[in-house]
């Protein structure tokens, strides 16, 4: 059976994580949260004290190649994520770890090290792949590609709510500044910058509800079979 791949790329807070999860459930497909892989590598590099300048590239590359990661899908409770056997499910969602992720994400050889791990998620009957370069680099032949965006203010507001729901105290100004720094780093890097694939459906979700976007995406994906 061939594997149908749906890619969803976009900046953080665009709603792509939530929508990717809903699409994976709707179609009964596997799910790749590629941001989690970069977050895990960023956290592992930080824990090994490898984020200090000047960067020790060989040590970072060794770390990326030997990263011990487990995604444990749990009924109704999302996915538990283990790094070297430790549960880091909540820890990797913090802004600090997001920033660590975007630091390692600018290094070409580290992206290369994560490339095959990401491709391995494509298994029958299909995959929903969420990230920054899913449609442009990792799955360039995917039949359905989506680029989801929203204004920086709308995205920061959503992130604050998400963090507050997790019991984390979050201030909108700090979140907005952090998000803009991360967007800039993701969009301006030379390797796999964040941008829509030339053949992607581009949607601005600033003033749309999740259900409105979901319906548009399902109509689009169904037309791509
Ligand atoms: O999507 P998420 O916010 O979890 O991603 C964290 C960081 O990982 C991003 O800001 C980006 O720097 C990096 N990333 C990437 N390519 C991907 C997914 C994430 O560079 N496919």
JSON list of C-alpha atoms and ligand atoms in Angstrom, two decimals:
[
{"chain": "A", "resi": 1, "resn": "UNK", "atom": "CA", "xyz": [0.00, 0.00, 0.00]},
{"chain": "A", "resi": 2, "resn": "UNK", "atom": "CA", "xyz": [1.43, 3.41, -0.86]},
{"chain": "A", "resi": 3, "resn": "UNK", "atom": "CA", "xyz": [1.83, 5.97, 1.90]},
{"chain": "A", "resi": 4, "resn": "UNK", "atom": "CA", "xyz": [-0.16, 9.19, 1.56]},
{"chain": "A", "resi": 5, "resn": "UNK", "atom": "CA", "xyz": [1.74, 12.08, 3.15]},
{"chain": "A", "resi": 6, "resn": "UNK", "atom": "CA", "xyz": [0.13, 15.35, 4.27]},
{"chain": "A", "resi": 7, "resn": "UNK", "atom": "CA", "xyz": [2.59, 18.10, 5.25]},
{"chain": "A", "resi": 8, "resn": "UNK", "atom": "CA", "xyz": [1.71, 21.08, 7.45]},
{"chain": "A", "resi": 9, "resn": "UNK", "atom": "CA", "xyz": [4.33, 23.79, 7.83]},
{"chain": "A", "resi": 10, "resn": "UNK", "atom": "CA", "xyz": [4.20, 27.21, 9.42]},
{"chain": "A", "resi": 11, "resn": "UNK", "atom": "CA", "xyz": [5.44, 29.35, 12.29]},
{"chain": "A", "resi": 12, "resn": "UNK", "atom": "CA", "xyz": [4.82, 28.47, 15.92]},
{"chain": "A", "resi": 13, "resn": "UNK", "atom": "CA", "xyz": [1.36, 29.28, 17.22]},
{"chain": "A", "resi": 14, "resn": "UNK", "atom": "CA", "xyz": [-0.24, 29.08, 13.78]},
{"chain": "A", "resi": 15, "resn": "UNK", "atom": "CA", "xyz": [-2.39, 26.21, 15.04]},
{"chain": "A", "resi": 16, "resn": "UNK", "atom": "CA", "xyz": [-0.65, 23.62, 12.89]},
{"chain": "A", "resi": 17, "resn": "UNK", "atom": "CA", "xyz": [0.09, 21.25, 15.79]},
{"chain": "A", "resi": 18, "resn": "UNK", "atom": "CA", "xyz": [-3.56, 21.08, 16.83]},
{"chain": "A", "resi": 19, "resn": "UNK", "atom": "CA", "xyz": [-4.75, 20.77, 13.23]},
{"chain": "A", "resi": 20, "resn": "UNK", "atom": "CA", "xyz": [-2.13, 18.15, 12.35]},
{"chain": "A", "resi": 21, "resn": "UNK", "atom": "CA", "xyz": [-3.33, 16.05, 15.31]},
{"chain": "A", "resi": 22, "resn": "UNK", "atom": "CA", "xyz": [-6.97, 16.39, 14.24]},
{"chain": "A", "resi": 23, "resn": "UNK", "atom": "CA", "xyz": [-6.13, 15.48, 10.65]},
{"chain": "A", "resi": 24, "resn": "UNK", "atom": "CA", "xyz": [-4.14, 12.42, 11.76]},
{"chain": "A", "resi": 25, "resn": "UNK", "atom": "CA", "xyz": [-7.15, 11.23, 13.77]},
{"chain": "A", "resi": 26, "resn": "UNK", "atom": "CA", "xyz": [-9.61, 12.06, 10.96]},
{"chain": "A", "resi": 27, "resn": "UNK", "atom": "CA", "xyz": [-7.69, 9.97, 8.40]},
{"chain": "A", "resi": 28, "resn": "UNK", "atom": "CA", "xyz": [-6.34, 7.36, 10.85]},
{"chain": "A", "resi": 29, "resn": "UNK", "atom": "CA", "xyz": [-2.79, 8.30, 9.86]},
{"chain": "A", "resi": 30, "resn": "UNK", "atom": "CA", "xyz": [0.52, 8.37, 11.75]},
{"chain": "A", "resi": 31, "resn": "UNK", "atom": "CA", "xyz": [1.71, 11.69, 13.08]},
{"chain": "A", "resi": 32, "resn": "UNK", "atom": "CA", "xyz": [5.16, 13.29, 12.96]},
{"chain": "A", "resi": 33, "resn": "UNK", "atom": "CA", "xyz": [5.75, 16.26, 15.27]},
{"chain": "A", "resi": 34, "resn": "UNK", "atom": "CA", "xyz": [9.13, 17.22, 13.81]},
{"chain": "A", "resi": 35, "resn": "UNK", "atom": "CA", "xyz": [9.37, 20.24, 16.14]},
{"chain": "A", "resi": 36, "resn": "UNK", "atom": "CA", "xyz": [9.51, 17.76, 19.04]},
{"chain": "A", "resi": 37, "resn": "UNK", "atom": "CA", "xyz": [12.60, 16.15, 17.47]},
{"chain": "A", "resi": 38, "resn": "UNK", "atom": "CA", "xyz": [14.35, 19.53, 17.27]},
{"chain": "A", "resi": 39, "resn": "UNK", "atom": "CA", "xyz": [13.23, 20.33, 20.82]},
{"chain": "A", "resi": 40, "resn": "UNK", "atom": "CA", "xyz": [14.63, 16.98, 22.05]},
{"chain": "A", "resi": 41, "resn": "UNK", "atom": "CA", "xyz": [17.93, 17.61, 20.31]},
{"chain": "A", "resi": 42, "resn": "UNK", "atom": "CA", "xyz": [18.06, 21.17, 21.69]},
{"chain": "A", "resi": 43, "resn": "UNK", "atom": "CA", "xyz": [17.34, 19.94, 25.23]},
{"chain": "A", "resi": 44, "resn": "UNK", "atom": "CA", "xyz": [19.87, 17.11, 24.97]},
{"chain": "A", "resi": 45, "resn": "UNK", "atom": "CA", "xyz": [22.50, 19.58, 23.72]},
{"chain": "A", "resi": 46, "resn": "UNK", "atom": "CA", "xyz": [21.74, 21.93, 26.60]},
{"chain": "A", "resi": 47, "resn": "UNK", "atom": "CA", "xyz": [21.91, 19.10, 29.15]},
{"chain": "A", "resi": 48, "resn": "UNK", "atom": "CA", "xyz": [25.29, 18.07, 27.73]},
{"chain": "A", "resi": 49, "resn": "UNK", "atom": "CA", "xyz": [26.44, 21.70, 27.95]},
{"chain": "A", "resi": 50, "resn": "UNK", "atom": "CA", "xyz": [26.89, 21.82, 24.16]},
{"chain": "A", "resi": 51, "resn": "UNK", "atom": "CA", "xyz": [25.05, 25.08, 23.41]},
{"chain": "A", "resi": 52, "resn": "UNK", "atom": "CA", "xyz": [27.93, 27.32, 24.50]},
{"chain": "A", "resi": 53, "resn": "UNK", "atom": "CA", "xyz": [29.72, 29.30, 21.79]},
{"chain": "A", "resi": 54, "resn": "UNK", "atom": "CA", "xyz": [31.92, 28.35, 20.03]},
{"chain": "A", "resi": 55, "resn": "UNK", "atom": "CA", "xyz": [29.86, 25.26, 19.27]},
{"chain": "A", "resi": 56, "resn": "UNK", "atom": "CA", "xyz": [31.55, 21.87, 19.40]},
{"chain": "A", "resi": 57, "resn": "UNK", "atom": "CA", "xyz": [30.12, 20.56, 16.12]},
{"chain": "A", "resi": 58, "resn": "UNK", "atom": "CA", "xyz": [31.53, 17.00, 16.21]},
{"chain": "A", "resi": 59, "resn": "UNK", "atom": "CA", "xyz": [30.10, 16.51, 19.72]},
{"chain": "A", "resi": 60, "resn": "UNK", "atom": "CA", "xyz": [26.70, 17.89, 18.62]},
{"chain": "A", "resi": 61, "resn": "UNK", "atom": "CA", "xyz": [26.68, 15.64, 15.56]},
{"chain": "A", "resi": 62, "resn": "UNK", "atom": "CA", "xyz": [27.52, 12.61, 17.71]},
{"chain": "A", "resi": 63, "resn": "UNK", "atom": "CA", "xyz": [24.69, 13.58, 20.06]},
{"chain": "A", "resi": 64, "resn": "UNK", "atom": "CA", "xyz": [22.19, 13.93, 17.17]},
{"chain": "A", "resi": 65, "resn": "UNK", "atom": "CA", "xyz": [23.18, 10.54, 15.75]},
{"chain": "A", "resi": 66, "resn": "UNK", "atom": "CA", "xyz": [22.85, 8.75, 19.09]},
{"chain": "A", "resi": 67, "resn": "UNK", "atom": "CA", "xyz": [19.76, 10.49, 20.48]},
{"chain": "A", "resi": 68, "resn": "UNK", "atom": "CA", "xyz": [17.63, 7.95, 22.39]},
{"chain": "A", "resi": 69, "resn": "UNK", "atom": "CA", "xyz": [14.03, 9.05, 21.81]},
{"chain": "A", "resi": 70, "resn": "UNK", "atom": "CA", "xyz": [10.73, 7.29, 22.36]},
{"chain": "A", "resi": 71, "resn": "UNK", "atom": "CA", "xyz": [7.26, 8.49, 21.40]},
{"chain": "A", "resi": 72, "resn": "UNK", "atom": "CA", "xyz": [4.64, 6.53, 23.33]},
{"chain": "A", "resi": 73, "resn": "UNK", "atom": "CA", "xyz": [1.14, 7.10, 21.98]},
{"chain": "A", "resi": 74, "resn": "UNK", "atom": "CA", "xyz": [-1.38, 6.97, 24.82]},
{"chain": "A", "resi": 75, "resn": "UNK", "atom": "CA", "xyz": [-5.14, 6.67, 24.37]},
{"chain": "A", "resi": 76, "resn": "UNK", "atom": "CA", "xyz": [-6.84, 10.04, 24.89]},
{"chain": "A", "resi": 77, "resn": "UNK", "atom": "CA", "xyz": [-3.81, 11.52, 26.61]},
{"chain": "A", "resi": 78, "resn": "UNK", "atom": "CA", "xyz": [-1.65, 12.47, 23.66]},
{"chain": "A", "resi": 79, "resn": "UNK", "atom": "CA", "xyz": [1.89, 11.21, 23.34]},
{"chain": "A", "resi": 80, "resn": "UNK", "atom": "CA", "xyz": [4.43, 10.67, 26.08]},
{"chain": "A", "resi": 81, "resn": "UNK", "atom": "CA", "xyz": [7.96, 11.62, 25.01]},
{"chain": "A", "resi": 82, "resn": "UNK", "atom": "CA", "xyz": [11.06, 10.08, 26.53]},
{"chain": "A", "resi": 83, "resn": "UNK", "atom": "CA", "xyz": [14.64, 11.31, 26.13]},
{"chain": "A", "resi": 84, "resn": "UNK", "atom": "CA", "xyz": [17.24, 8.80, 27.34]},
{"chain": "A", "resi": 85, "resn": "UNK", "atom": "CA", "xyz": [14.44, 7.10, 29.27]},
{"chain": "A", "resi": 86, "resn": "UNK", "atom": "CA", "xyz": [13.33, 10.31, 31.06]},
{"chain": "A", "resi": 87, "resn": "UNK", "atom": "CA", "xyz": [9.80, 11.68, 30.58]},
{"chain": "A", "resi": 88, "resn": "UNK", "atom": "CA", "xyz": [10.28, 15.16, 29.06]},
{"chain": "A", "resi": 89, "resn": "UNK", "atom": "CA", "xyz": [6.76, 15.52, 27.59]},
{"chain": "A", "resi": 90, "resn": "UNK", "atom": "CA", "xyz": [5.99, 18.83, 29.34]},
{"chain": "A", "resi": 91, "resn": "UNK", "atom": "CA", "xyz": [9.55, 20.12, 29.64]},
{"chain": "A", "resi": 92, "resn": "UNK", "atom": "CA", "xyz": [10.16, 20.24, 25.88]},
{"chain": "A", "resi": 93, "resn": "UNK", "atom": "CA", "xyz": [7.11, 22.51, 25.38]},
{"chain": "A", "resi": 94, "resn": "UNK", "atom": "CA", "xyz": [8.61, 25.45, 27.28]},
{"chain": "A", "resi": 95, "resn": "UNK", "atom": "CA", "xyz": [9.76, 28.59, 25.47]},
{"chain": "A", "resi": 96, "resn": "UNK", "atom": "CA", "xyz": [13.32, 27.97, 26.70]},
{"chain": "A", "resi": 97, "resn": "UNK", "atom": "CA", "xyz": [13.47, 24.60, 24.98]},
{"chain": "A", "resi": 98, "resn": "UNK", "atom": "CA", "xyz": [11.84, 26.14, 21.85]},
{"chain": "A", "resi": 99, "resn": "UNK", "atom": "CA", "xyz": [14.71, 28.56, 21.73]},
{"chain": "A", "resi": 100, "resn": "UNK", "atom": "CA", "xyz": [17.29, 25.75, 22.22]},
{"chain": "A", "resi": 101, "resn": "UNK", "atom": "CA", "xyz": [15.59, 23.90, 19.33]},
{"chain": "A", "resi": 102, "resn": "UNK", "atom": "CA", "xyz": [15.85, 26.84, 16.97]},
{"chain": "A", "resi": 103, "resn": "UNK", "atom": "CA", "xyz": [19.57, 27.17, 17.78]},
{"chain": "A", "resi": 104, "resn": "UNK", "atom": "CA", "xyz": [20.38, 23.60, 16.80]},
{"chain": "A", "resi": 105, "resn": "UNK", "atom": "CA", "xyz": [17.97, 23.85, 13.83]},
{"chain": "A", "resi": 106, "resn": "UNK", "atom": "CA", "xyz": [20.23, 26.32, 11.98]},
{"chain": "A", "resi": 107, "resn": "UNK", "atom": "CA", "xyz": [23.05, 23.75, 11.74]},
{"chain": "A", "resi": 108, "resn": "UNK", "atom": "CA", "xyz": [22.91, 21.83, 8.44]},
{"chain": "A", "resi": 109, "resn": "UNK", "atom": "CA", "xyz": [24.62, 18.63, 9.65]},
{"chain": "A", "resi": 110, "resn": "UNK", "atom": "CA", "xyz": [22.19, 18.37, 12.59]},
{"chain": "A", "resi": 111, "resn": "UNK", "atom": "CA", "xyz": [19.20, 18.79, 10.24]},
{"chain": "A", "resi": 112, "resn": "UNK", "atom": "CA", "xyz": [20.74, 16.06, 8.08]},
{"chain": "A", "resi": 113, "resn": "UNK", "atom": "CA", "xyz": [21.03, 13.79, 11.14]},
{"chain": "A", "resi": 114, "resn": "UNK", "atom": "CA", "xyz": [17.29, 14.20, 11.84]},
{"chain": "A", "resi": 115, "resn": "UNK", "atom": "CA", "xyz": [16.28, 13.82, 8.17]},
{"chain": "A", "resi": 116, "resn": "UNK", "atom": "CA", "xyz": [16.17, 10.01, 8.08]},
{"chain": "A", "resi": 117, "resn": "UNK", "atom": "CA", "xyz": [14.42, 9.74, 11.44]},
{"chain": "A", "resi": 118, "resn": "UNK", "atom": "CA", "xyz": [11.68, 11.96, 10.04]},
{"chain": "A", "resi": 119, "resn": "UNK", "atom": "CA", "xyz": [11.37, 10.03, 6.75]},
{"chain": "A", "resi": 120, "resn": "UNK", "atom": "CA", "xyz": [10.98, 6.80, 8.77]},
{"chain": "A", "resi": 121, "resn": "UNK", "atom": "CA", "xyz": [7.66, 8.07, 10.15]},
{"chain": "A", "resi": 122, "resn": "UNK", "atom": "CA", "xyz": [6.08, 7.61, 6.69]},
{"chain": "A", "resi": 123, "resn": "UNK", "atom": "CA", "xyz": [4.31, 4.30, 7.12]},
{"chain": "A", "resi": 124, "resn": "UNK", "atom": "CA", "xyz": [1.05, 2.92, 5.70]},
{"chain": "A", "resi": 125, "resn": "UNK", "atom": "CA", "xyz": [-1.68, 3.99, 5.53]},
{"chain": "A", "resi": 126, "resn": "UNK", "atom": "CA", "xyz": [-0.41, 7.57, 5.74]},
{"chain": "A", "resi": 127, "resn": "UNK", "atom": "CA", "xyz": [1.33, 10.33, 7.64]},
{"chain": "A", "resi": 128, "resn": "UNK", "atom": "CA", "xyz": [0.57, 13.86, 8.77]},
{"chain": "A", "resi": 129, "resn": "UNK", "atom": "CA", "xyz": [3.92, 15.66, 9.14]},
{"chain": "A", "resi": 130, "resn": "UNK", "atom": "CA", "xyz": [4.02, 18.90, 11.11]},
{"chain": "A", "resi": 131, "resn": "UNK", "atom": "CA", "xyz": [7.01, 21.27, 10.99]},
{"chain": "A", "resi": 132, "resn": "UNK", "atom": "CA", "xyz": [8.87, 24.02, 9.14]},
{"chain": "A", "resi": 133, "resn": "UNK", "atom": "CA", "xyz": [10.31, 22.18, 6.13]},
{"chain": "A", "resi": 134, "resn": "UNK", "atom": "CA", "xyz": [8.07, 19.13, 5.75]},
{"chain": "A", "resi": 135, "resn": "UNK", "atom": "CA", "xyz": [6.74, 20.16, 2.32]},
{"chain": "A", "resi": 136, "resn": "UNK", "atom": "CA", "xyz": [9.93, 21.80, 1.08]},
{"chain": "A", "resi": 137, "resn": "UNK", "atom": "CA", "xyz": [12.70, 19.40, 2.21]},
{"chain": "A", "resi": 138, "resn": "UNK", "atom": "CA", "xyz": [11.65, 16.26, 4.07]},
{"chain": "A", "resi": 139, "resn": "UNK", "atom": "CA", "xyz": [8.64, 15.21, 1.97]},
{"chain": "A", "resi": 140, "resn": "UNK", "atom": "CA", "xyz": [8.93, 17.28, -1.24]},
{"chain": "A", "resi": 141, "resn": "UNK", "atom": "CA", "xyz": [6.78, 14.75, -3.15]},
{"chain": "A", "resi": 142, "resn": "UNK", "atom": "CA", "xyz": [3.87, 14.80, -0.67]},
{"chain": "A", "resi": 143, "resn": "UNK", "atom": "CA", "xyz": [0.54, 14.97, -2.54]},
{"chain": "A", "resi": 144, "resn": "UNK", "atom": "CA", "xyz": [-1.04, 17.37, -0.01]},
{"chain": "A", "resi": 145, "resn": "UNK", "atom": "CA", "xyz": [0.91, 20.33, 1.36]},
{"chain": "A", "resi": 146, "resn": "UNK", "atom": "CA", "xyz": [-0.41, 23.01, 3.68]},
{"chain": "A", "resi": 147, "resn": "UNK", "atom": "CA", "xyz": [1.24, 26.19, 4.93]},
{"chain": "A", "resi": 148, "resn": "UNK", "atom": "CA", "xyz": [-0.56, 27.65, 7.91]},
{"chain": "A", "resi": 149, "resn": "UNK", "atom": "CA", "xyz": [0.19, 31.10, 9.21]},
{"chain": "A", "resi": 150, "resn": "UNK", "atom": "CA", "xyz": [-1.35, 33.83, 11.40]},
{"chain": "A", "resi": 151, "resn": "UNK", "atom": "CA", "xyz": [-0.34, 37.28, 12.62]},
{"chain": "A", "resi": 152, "resn": "UNK", "atom": "CA", "xyz": [2.38, 37.38, 15.30]},
{"chain": "A", "resi": 153, "resn": "UNK", "atom": "CA", "xyz": [-0.12, 38.88, 17.79]},
{"chain": "A", "resi": 154, "resn": "UNK", "atom": "CA", "xyz": [-2.71, 36.15, 17.20]},
{"chain": "A", "resi": 155, "resn": "UNK", "atom": "CA", "xyz": [-0.05, 33.47, 17.55]},
{"chain": "A", "resi": 156, "resn": "UNK", "atom": "CA", "xyz": [1.40, 34.96, 20.75]},
{"chain": "A", "resi": 157, "resn": "UNK", "atom": "CA", "xyz": [-2.11, 35.14, 22.25]},
{"chain": "A", "resi": 158, "resn": "UNK", "atom": "CA", "xyz": [-2.71, 31.46, 21.49]},
{"chain": "A", "resi": 159, "resn": "UNK", "atom": "CA", "xyz": [0.67, 30.46, 22.96]},
{"chain": "A", "resi": 160, "resn": "UNK", "atom": "CA", "xyz": [-0.08, 32.33, 26.18]},
{"chain": "A", "resi": 161, "resn": "UNK", "atom": "CA", "xyz": [-3.39, 30.50, 26.52]},
{"chain": "A", "resi": 162, "resn": "UNK", "atom": "CA", "xyz": [-1.72, 27.15, 25.77]},
{"chain": "A", "resi": 163, "resn": "UNK", "atom": "CA", "xyz": [0.94, 27.75, 28.44]},
{"chain": "A", "resi": 164, "resn": "UNK", "atom": "CA", "xyz": [-1.62, 28.97, 30.97]},
{"chain": "A", "resi": 165, "resn": "UNK", "atom": "CA", "xyz": [-3.69, 25.82, 30.36]},
{"chain": "A", "resi": 166, "resn": "UNK", "atom": "CA", "xyz": [-0.55, 23.86, 31.26]},
{"chain": "A", "resi": 167, "resn": "UNK", "atom": "CA", "xyz": [-0.30, 25.85, 34.50]},
{"chain": "A", "resi": 168, "resn": "UNK", "atom": "CA", "xyz": [2.66, 27.94, 33.27]},
{"chain": "A", "resi": 169, "resn": "UNK", "atom": "CA", "xyz": [2.64, 31.66, 34.05]},
{"chain": "A", "resi": 170, "resn": "UNK", "atom": "CA", "xyz": [3.08, 33.46, 30.71]},
{"chain": "A", "resi": 171, "resn": "UNK", "atom": "CA", "xyz": [3.34, 37.15, 29.78]},
{"chain": "A", "resi": 172, "resn": "UNK", "atom": "CA", "xyz": [2.19, 38.20, 26.30]},
{"chain": "A", "resi": 173, "resn": "UNK", "atom": "CA", "xyz": [5.00, 40.75, 25.70]},
{"chain": "A", "resi": 174, "resn": "UNK", "atom": "CA", "xyz": [7.75, 38.26, 26.48]},
{"chain": "A", "resi": 175, "resn": "UNK", "atom": "CA", "xyz": [6.07, 35.54, 24.42]},
{"chain": "A", "resi": 176, "resn": "UNK", "atom": "CA", "xyz": [5.60, 37.89, 21.44]},
{"chain": "A", "resi": 177, "resn": "UNK", "atom": "CA", "xyz": [9.25, 39.00, 21.53]},
{"chain": "A", "resi": 178, "resn": "UNK", "atom": "CA", "xyz": [10.46, 35.41, 21.83]},
{"chain": "A", "resi": 179, "resn": "UNK", "atom": "CA", "xyz": [8.22, 34.28, 18.98]},
{"chain": "A", "resi": 180, "resn": "UNK", "atom": "CA", "xyz": [9.43, 37.07, 16.70]},
{"chain": "A", "resi": 181, "resn": "UNK", "atom": "CA", "xyz": [13.08, 36.20, 17.42]},
{"chain": "A", "resi": 182, "resn": "UNK", "atom": "CA", "xyz": [12.40, 32.54, 16.69]},
{"chain": "A", "resi": 183, "resn": "UNK", "atom": "CA", "xyz": [10.44, 33.36, 13.47]},
{"chain": "A", "resi": 184, "resn": "UNK", "atom": "CA", "xyz": [13.30, 35.51, 12.24]},
{"chain": "A", "resi": 185, "resn": "UNK", "atom": "CA", "xyz": [15.86, 32.79, 12.95]},
{"chain": "A", "resi": 186, "resn": "UNK", "atom": "CA", "xyz": [13.66, 30.13, 11.27]},
{"chain": "A", "resi": 187, "resn": "UNK", "atom": "CA", "xyz": [12.89, 32.26, 8.18]},
{"chain": "A", "resi": 188, "resn": "UNK", "atom": "CA", "xyz": [16.34, 33.72, 7.60]},
{"chain": "A", "resi": 189, "resn": "UNK", "atom": "CA", "xyz": [18.49, 30.64, 8.08]},
{"chain": "A", "resi": 190, "resn": "UNK", "atom": "CA", "xyz": [20.21, 29.44, 4.92]},
{"chain": "A", "resi": 191, "resn": "UNK", "atom": "CA", "xyz": [19.31, 25.78, 5.32]},
{"chain": "A", "resi": 192, "resn": "UNK", "atom": "CA", "xyz": [15.64, 24.74, 5.05]},
{"chain": "A", "resi": 193, "resn": "UNK", "atom": "CA", "xyz": [14.23, 28.18, 5.92]},
{"chain": "A", "resi": 194, "resn": "UNK", "atom": "CA", "xyz": [10.59, 28.43, 6.92]},
{"chain": "A", "resi": 195, "resn": "UNK", "atom": "CA", "xyz": [8.63, 29.23, 3.75]},
{"chain": "A", "resi": 196, "resn": "UNK", "atom": "CA", "xyz": [5.65, 27.78, 1.89]},
{"chain": "A", "resi": 197, "resn": "UNK", "atom": "CA", "xyz": [6.38, 25.05, -0.66]},
{"chain": "A", "resi": 198, "resn": "UNK", "atom": "CA", "xyz": [5.60, 26.39, -4.15]},
{"chain": "A", "resi": 199, "resn": "UNK", "atom": "CA", "xyz": [2.71, 23.91, -4.40]},
{"chain": "A", "resi": 200, "resn": "UNK", "atom": "CA", "xyz": [1.29, 24.39, -0.88]},
{"chain": "A", "resi": 201, "resn": "UNK", "atom": "CA", "xyz": [-2.19, 25.58, 0.06]},
{"chain": "A", "resi": 202, "resn": "UNK", "atom": "CA", "xyz": [-1.52, 28.74, 2.12]},
{"chain": "A", "resi": 203, "resn": "UNK", "atom": "CA", "xyz": [-4.01, 29.65, 4.86]},
{"chain": "A", "resi": 204, "resn": "UNK", "atom": "CA", "xyz": [-3.95, 32.59, 7.26]},
{"chain": "A", "resi": 205, "resn": "UNK", "atom": "CA", "xyz": [-5.75, 31.45, 10.41]},
{"chain": "A", "resi": 206, "resn": "UNK", "atom": "CA", "xyz": [-5.63, 34.80, 12.29]},
{"chain": "A", "resi": 207, "resn": "UNK", "atom": "CA", "xyz": [-9.40, 35.29, 12.26]},
{"chain": "A", "resi": 208, "resn": "UNK", "atom": "CA", "xyz": [-10.56, 31.72, 11.65]},
{"chain": "A", "resi": 209, "resn": "UNK", "atom": "CA", "xyz": [-11.60, 29.11, 14.20]},
{"chain": "A", "resi": 210, "resn": "UNK", "atom": "CA", "xyz": [-9.87, 25.73, 14.32]},
{"chain": "A", "resi": 211, "resn": "UNK", "atom": "CA", "xyz": [-13.05, 24.08, 12.96]},
{"chain": "A", "resi": 212, "resn": "UNK", "atom": "CA", "xyz": [-13.22, 26.50, 10.02]},
{"chain": "A", "resi": 213, "resn": "UNK", "atom": "CA", "xyz": [-9.61, 25.78, 9.10]},
{"chain": "A", "resi": 214, "resn": "UNK", "atom": "CA", "xyz": [-10.10, 22.03, 9.62]},
{"chain": "A", "resi": 215, "resn": "UNK", "atom": "CA", "xyz": [-13.00, 21.94, 7.15]},
{"chain": "A", "resi": 216, "resn": "UNK", "atom": "CA", "xyz": [-10.99, 23.82, 4.51]},
{"chain": "A", "resi": 217, "resn": "UNK", "atom": "CA", "xyz": [-8.06, 21.45, 4.98]},
{"chain": "A", "resi": 218, "resn": "UNK", "atom": "CA", "xyz": [-10.18, 18.30, 4.74]},
{"chain": "A", "resi": 219, "resn": "UNK", "atom": "CA", "xyz": [-11.83, 19.59, 1.53]},
{"chain": "A", "resi": 220, "resn": "UNK", "atom": "CA", "xyz": [-8.39, 20.32, 0.09]},
{"chain": "A", "resi": 221, "resn": "UNK", "atom": "CA", "xyz": [-6.86, 16.96, 1.13]},
{"chain": "A", "resi": 222, "resn": "UNK", "atom": "CA", "xyz": [-9.84, 14.98, -0.18]},
{"chain": "A", "resi": 223, "resn": "UNK", "atom": "CA", "xyz": [-9.38, 16.72, -3.54]},
{"chain": "A", "resi": 224, "resn": "UNK", "atom": "CA", "xyz": [-5.73, 15.54, -3.64]},
{"chain": "A", "resi": 225, "resn": "UNK", "atom": "CA", "xyz": [-6.42, 11.77, -3.55]},
{"chain": "B", "resi": 1, "resn": "LIG", "atom": "O1", "xyz": [7.21, 23.46, 16.02]},
{"chain": "B", "resi": 1, "resn": "LIG", "atom": "P1", "xyz": [8.01, 23.78, 17.26]},
{"chain": "B", "resi": 1, "resn": "LIG", "atom": "O2", "xyz": [7.74, 25.14, 17.83]},
{"chain": "B", "resi": 1, "resn": "LIG", "atom": "O3", "xyz": [7.92, 22.70, 18.28]},
{"chain": "B", "resi": 1, "resn": "LIG", "atom": "O4", "xyz": [9.55, 23.78, 16.76]},
{"chain": "B", "resi": 1, "resn": "LIG", "atom": "C1", "xyz": [10.59, 24.23, 17.58]},
{"chain": "B", "resi": 1, "resn": "LIG", "atom": "C2", "xyz": [11.73, 24.74, 16.72]},
{"chain": "B", "resi": 1, "resn": "LIG", "atom": "O5", "xyz": [12.32, 23.66, 16.00]},
{"chain": "B", "resi": 1, "resn": "LIG", "atom": "C3", "xyz": [11.33, 25.76, 15.63]},
{"chain": "B", "resi": 1, "resn": "LIG", "atom": "O6", "xyz": [11.33, 27.09, 16.08]},
{"chain": "B", "resi": 1, "resn": "LIG", "atom": "C4", "xyz": [12.39, 25.53, 14.57]},
{"chain": "B", "resi": 1, "resn": "LIG", "atom": "O7", "xyz": [13.56, 26.28, 14.86]},
{"chain": "B", "resi": 1, "resn": "LIG", "atom": "C5", "xyz": [12.75, 24.06, 14.71]},
{"chain": "B", "resi": 1, "resn": "LIG", "atom": "N1", "xyz": [12.12, 23.24, 13.68]},
{"chain": "B", "resi": 1, "resn": "LIG", "atom": "C6", "xyz": [12.72, 23.19, 12.43]},
{"chain": "B", "resi": 1, "resn": "LIG", "atom": "N2", "xyz": [12.22, 22.37, 11.47]},
{"chain": "B", "resi": 1, "resn": "LIG", "atom": "C7", "xyz": [11.13, 21.61, 11.71]},
{"chain": "B", "resi": 1, "resn": "LIG", "atom": "C8", "xyz": [10.48, 21.69, 12.97]},
{"chain": "B", "resi": 1, "resn": "LIG", "atom": "C9", "xyz": [11.00, 22.52, 13.93]},
{"chain": "B", "resi": 1, "resn": "LIG", "atom": "O8", "xyz": [13.70, 23.88, 12.18]},
{"chain": "B", "resi": 1, "resn": "LIG", "atom": "N3", "xyz": [10.68, 20.81, 10.76]}
]
